[in-house]
Short mmCIF file of C-alpha atoms in Angstrom, two decimals:
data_model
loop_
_atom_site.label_atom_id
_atom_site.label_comp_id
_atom_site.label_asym_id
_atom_site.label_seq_id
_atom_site.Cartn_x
_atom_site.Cartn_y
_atom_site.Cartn_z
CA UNK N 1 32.05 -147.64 129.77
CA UNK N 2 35.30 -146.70 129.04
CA UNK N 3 35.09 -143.05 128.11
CA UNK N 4 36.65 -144.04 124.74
CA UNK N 5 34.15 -142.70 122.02
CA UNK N 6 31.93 -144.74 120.02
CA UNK N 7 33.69 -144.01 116.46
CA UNK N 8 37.13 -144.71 115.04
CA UNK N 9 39.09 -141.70 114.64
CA UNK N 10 41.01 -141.42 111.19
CA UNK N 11 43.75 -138.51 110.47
CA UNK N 12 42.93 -137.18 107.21
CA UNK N 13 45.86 -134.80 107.23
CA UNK N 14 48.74 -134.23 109.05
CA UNK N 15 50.60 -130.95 108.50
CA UNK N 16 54.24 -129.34 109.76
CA UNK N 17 55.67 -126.22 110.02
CA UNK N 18 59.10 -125.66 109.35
CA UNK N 19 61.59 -124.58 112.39
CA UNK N 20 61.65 -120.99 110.77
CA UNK N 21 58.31 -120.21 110.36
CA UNK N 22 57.52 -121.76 114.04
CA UNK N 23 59.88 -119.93 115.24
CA UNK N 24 57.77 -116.79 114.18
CA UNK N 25 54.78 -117.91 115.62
CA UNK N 26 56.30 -118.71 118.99
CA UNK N 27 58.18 -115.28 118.84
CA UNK N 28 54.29 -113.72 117.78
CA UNK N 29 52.76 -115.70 120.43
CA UNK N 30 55.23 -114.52 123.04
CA UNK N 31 54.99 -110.97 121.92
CA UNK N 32 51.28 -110.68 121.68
CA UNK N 33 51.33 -112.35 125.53
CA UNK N 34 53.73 -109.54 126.73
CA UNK N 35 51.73 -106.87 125.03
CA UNK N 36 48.18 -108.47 126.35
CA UNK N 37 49.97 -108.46 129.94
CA UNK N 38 51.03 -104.65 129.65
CA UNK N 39 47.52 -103.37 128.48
CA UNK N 40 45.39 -105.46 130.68
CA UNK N 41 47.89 -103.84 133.64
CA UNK N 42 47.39 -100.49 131.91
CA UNK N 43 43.43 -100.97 131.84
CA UNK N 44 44.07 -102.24 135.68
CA UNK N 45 45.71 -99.11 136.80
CA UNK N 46 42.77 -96.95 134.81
CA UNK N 47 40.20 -98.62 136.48
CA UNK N 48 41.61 -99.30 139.94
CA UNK N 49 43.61 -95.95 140.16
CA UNK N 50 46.48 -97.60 142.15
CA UNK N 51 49.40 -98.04 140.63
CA UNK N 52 51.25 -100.50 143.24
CA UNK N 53 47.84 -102.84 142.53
CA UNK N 54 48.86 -102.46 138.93
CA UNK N 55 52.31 -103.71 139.48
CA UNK N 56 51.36 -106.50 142.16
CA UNK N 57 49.07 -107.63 138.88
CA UNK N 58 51.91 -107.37 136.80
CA UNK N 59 54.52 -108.87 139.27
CA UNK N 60 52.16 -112.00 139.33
CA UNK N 61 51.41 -112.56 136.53
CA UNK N 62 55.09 -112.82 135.57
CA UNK N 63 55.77 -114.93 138.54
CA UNK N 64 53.08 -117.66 136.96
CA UNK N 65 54.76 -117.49 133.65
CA UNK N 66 58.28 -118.70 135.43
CA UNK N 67 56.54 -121.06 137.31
CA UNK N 68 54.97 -122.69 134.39
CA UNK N 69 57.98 -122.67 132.61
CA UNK N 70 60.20 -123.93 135.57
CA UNK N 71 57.35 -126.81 136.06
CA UNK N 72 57.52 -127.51 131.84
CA UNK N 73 61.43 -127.90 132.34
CA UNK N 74 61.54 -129.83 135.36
CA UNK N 75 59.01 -132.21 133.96
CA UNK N 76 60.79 -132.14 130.23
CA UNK N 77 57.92 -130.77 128.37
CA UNK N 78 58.96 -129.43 124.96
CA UNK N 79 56.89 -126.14 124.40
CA UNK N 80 55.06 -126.03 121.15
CA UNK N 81 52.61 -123.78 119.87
CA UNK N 82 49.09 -125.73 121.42
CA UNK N 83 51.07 -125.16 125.05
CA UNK N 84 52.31 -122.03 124.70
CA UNK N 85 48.38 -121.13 123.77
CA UNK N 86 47.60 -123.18 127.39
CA UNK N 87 49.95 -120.72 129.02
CA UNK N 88 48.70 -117.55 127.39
CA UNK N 89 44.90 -119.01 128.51
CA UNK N 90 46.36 -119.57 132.24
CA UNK N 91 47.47 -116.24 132.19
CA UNK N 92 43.89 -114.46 130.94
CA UNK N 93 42.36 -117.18 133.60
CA UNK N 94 45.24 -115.41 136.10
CA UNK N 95 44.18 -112.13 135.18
CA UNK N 96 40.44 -112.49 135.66
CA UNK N 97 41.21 -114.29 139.09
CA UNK N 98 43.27 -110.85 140.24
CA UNK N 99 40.57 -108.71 138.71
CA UNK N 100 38.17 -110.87 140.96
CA UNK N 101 40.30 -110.30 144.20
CA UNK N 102 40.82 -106.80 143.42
CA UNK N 103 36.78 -106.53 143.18
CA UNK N 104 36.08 -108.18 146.04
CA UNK N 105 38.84 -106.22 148.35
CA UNK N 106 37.23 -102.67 147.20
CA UNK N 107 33.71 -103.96 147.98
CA UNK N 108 31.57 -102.18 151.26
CA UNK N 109 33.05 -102.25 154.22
CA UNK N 110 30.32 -103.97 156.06
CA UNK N 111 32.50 -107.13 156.00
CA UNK N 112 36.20 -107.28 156.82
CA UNK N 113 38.49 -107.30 154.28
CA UNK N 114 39.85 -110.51 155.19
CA UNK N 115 36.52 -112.06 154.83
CA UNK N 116 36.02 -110.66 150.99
CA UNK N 117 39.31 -111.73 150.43
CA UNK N 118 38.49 -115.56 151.70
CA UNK N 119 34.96 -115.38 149.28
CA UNK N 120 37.03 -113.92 146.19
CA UNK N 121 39.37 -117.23 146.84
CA UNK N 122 36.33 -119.58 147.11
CA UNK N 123 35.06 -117.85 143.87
CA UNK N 124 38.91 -118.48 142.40
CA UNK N 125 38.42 -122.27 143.70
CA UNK N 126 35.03 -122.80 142.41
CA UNK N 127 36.46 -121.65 138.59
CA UNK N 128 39.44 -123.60 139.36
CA UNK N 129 37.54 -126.73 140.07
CA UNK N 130 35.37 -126.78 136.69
CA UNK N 131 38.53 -125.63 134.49
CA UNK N 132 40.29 -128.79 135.81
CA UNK N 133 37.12 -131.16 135.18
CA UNK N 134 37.12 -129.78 131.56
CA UNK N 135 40.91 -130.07 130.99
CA UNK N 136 41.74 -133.90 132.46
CA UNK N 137 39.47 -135.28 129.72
CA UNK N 138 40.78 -133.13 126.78
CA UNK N 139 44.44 -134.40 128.34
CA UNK N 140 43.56 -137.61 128.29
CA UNK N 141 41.87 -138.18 124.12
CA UNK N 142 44.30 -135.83 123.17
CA UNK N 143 46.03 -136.21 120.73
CA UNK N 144 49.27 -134.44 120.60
CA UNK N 145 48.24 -131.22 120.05
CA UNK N 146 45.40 -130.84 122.86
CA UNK N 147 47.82 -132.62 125.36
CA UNK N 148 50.38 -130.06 124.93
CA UNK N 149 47.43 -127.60 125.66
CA UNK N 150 46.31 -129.27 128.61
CA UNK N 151 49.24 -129.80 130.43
CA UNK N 152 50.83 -126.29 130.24
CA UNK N 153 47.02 -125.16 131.39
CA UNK N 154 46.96 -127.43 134.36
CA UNK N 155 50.45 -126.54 135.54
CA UNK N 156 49.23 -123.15 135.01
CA UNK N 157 45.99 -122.86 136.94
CA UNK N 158 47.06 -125.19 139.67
CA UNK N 159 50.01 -123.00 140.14
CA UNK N 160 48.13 -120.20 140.16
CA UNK N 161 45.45 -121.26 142.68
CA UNK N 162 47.92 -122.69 144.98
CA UNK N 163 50.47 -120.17 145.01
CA UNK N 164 50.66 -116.98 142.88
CA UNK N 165 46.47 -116.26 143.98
CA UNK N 166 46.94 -116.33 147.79
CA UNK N 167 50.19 -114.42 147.20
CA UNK N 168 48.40 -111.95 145.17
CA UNK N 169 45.61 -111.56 147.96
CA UNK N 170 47.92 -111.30 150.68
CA UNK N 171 49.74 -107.90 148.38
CA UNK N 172 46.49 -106.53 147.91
CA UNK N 173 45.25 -106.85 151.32
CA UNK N 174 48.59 -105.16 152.73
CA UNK N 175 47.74 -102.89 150.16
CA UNK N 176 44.09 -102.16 150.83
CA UNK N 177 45.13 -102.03 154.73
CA UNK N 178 47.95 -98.87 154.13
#
């Protein structure tokens, strides 16, 4: 009972990409993260109607993507494409956390707002928890290319549930309360 699977693994092909044309795909990658960033905040502003919850959305997400970067450097991880795909997945998982706090603030006002915001947290938590159980394994038996993956996505979504979603909460609630 190791956790090791049953079967021997064999590489059947190993490929690389040269520095210029992976240099493309990170510049892509970053591009099509920016862009995803500005339409989901666009589709945020349409649907919420509130432009400084638009921006609060915006501001944080952008404050994850230094973190994880400033976590990456302190550590010494070298960003390559499978991590900078973990990052752009911590970021949708960001998103949908905000979108899940800005649901949960706008709900009836039968309960306080400081109670929704402590269940949209739990809820934030609960996704939190199973996210981590699914990414320690894939950490562990990867292989290079799903470790790079998993780390940047664990720095990511513990960052995110630790600091940049009770920060978000606590600008939404001032919000909410004005």
């Amino acid at each position: 009972l190791t956790g090791s699977l049953p079967y021997k693994l064999k590489i059947v092909k190993l490929d690389t990409i040269s520095p210029t044309l992976g240099k493309e795909f990170t510049k892509a990658i970053l591009l099509a993260g920016f862009a995803s960033i500005m339409v989901v905040s666009l589709l945020i502003f349409i649907r919420y109607r509130k432009i400084k919850a638009s921006l609060a959305l915006l501001f944080t997400s952008f404050s994850e993507l230094i973190i994880i970067l400033g976590v990456a450097s302190f550590i010494n991880w070298n960003l390559d494409l499978p991590s900078i795909a973990g990052i752009l997945a911590t970021i949708g998982t960001g998103v949908d956390s905000q979108i899940v706090i800005l649901d949960e603030a706008r709900k009836g006002k039968t309960i306080s707002l400081k109670e929704r915001i402590k269940r949209a947290l739990f809820i934030i938590l609960s996704a939190y928890a199973t996210a981590l159980a699914s990414l320690i394994p894939l950490y562990w038996a990867g292989a290079g290319l799903f470790k790079g993956f998993a780390i940047t996505t664990i720095i990511g979504i513990t960052a995110g549930v630790f600091i940049s979603r009770p920060a978000f909460a606590e600008m939404i609630k001032r919000i909410e309360e004005h």
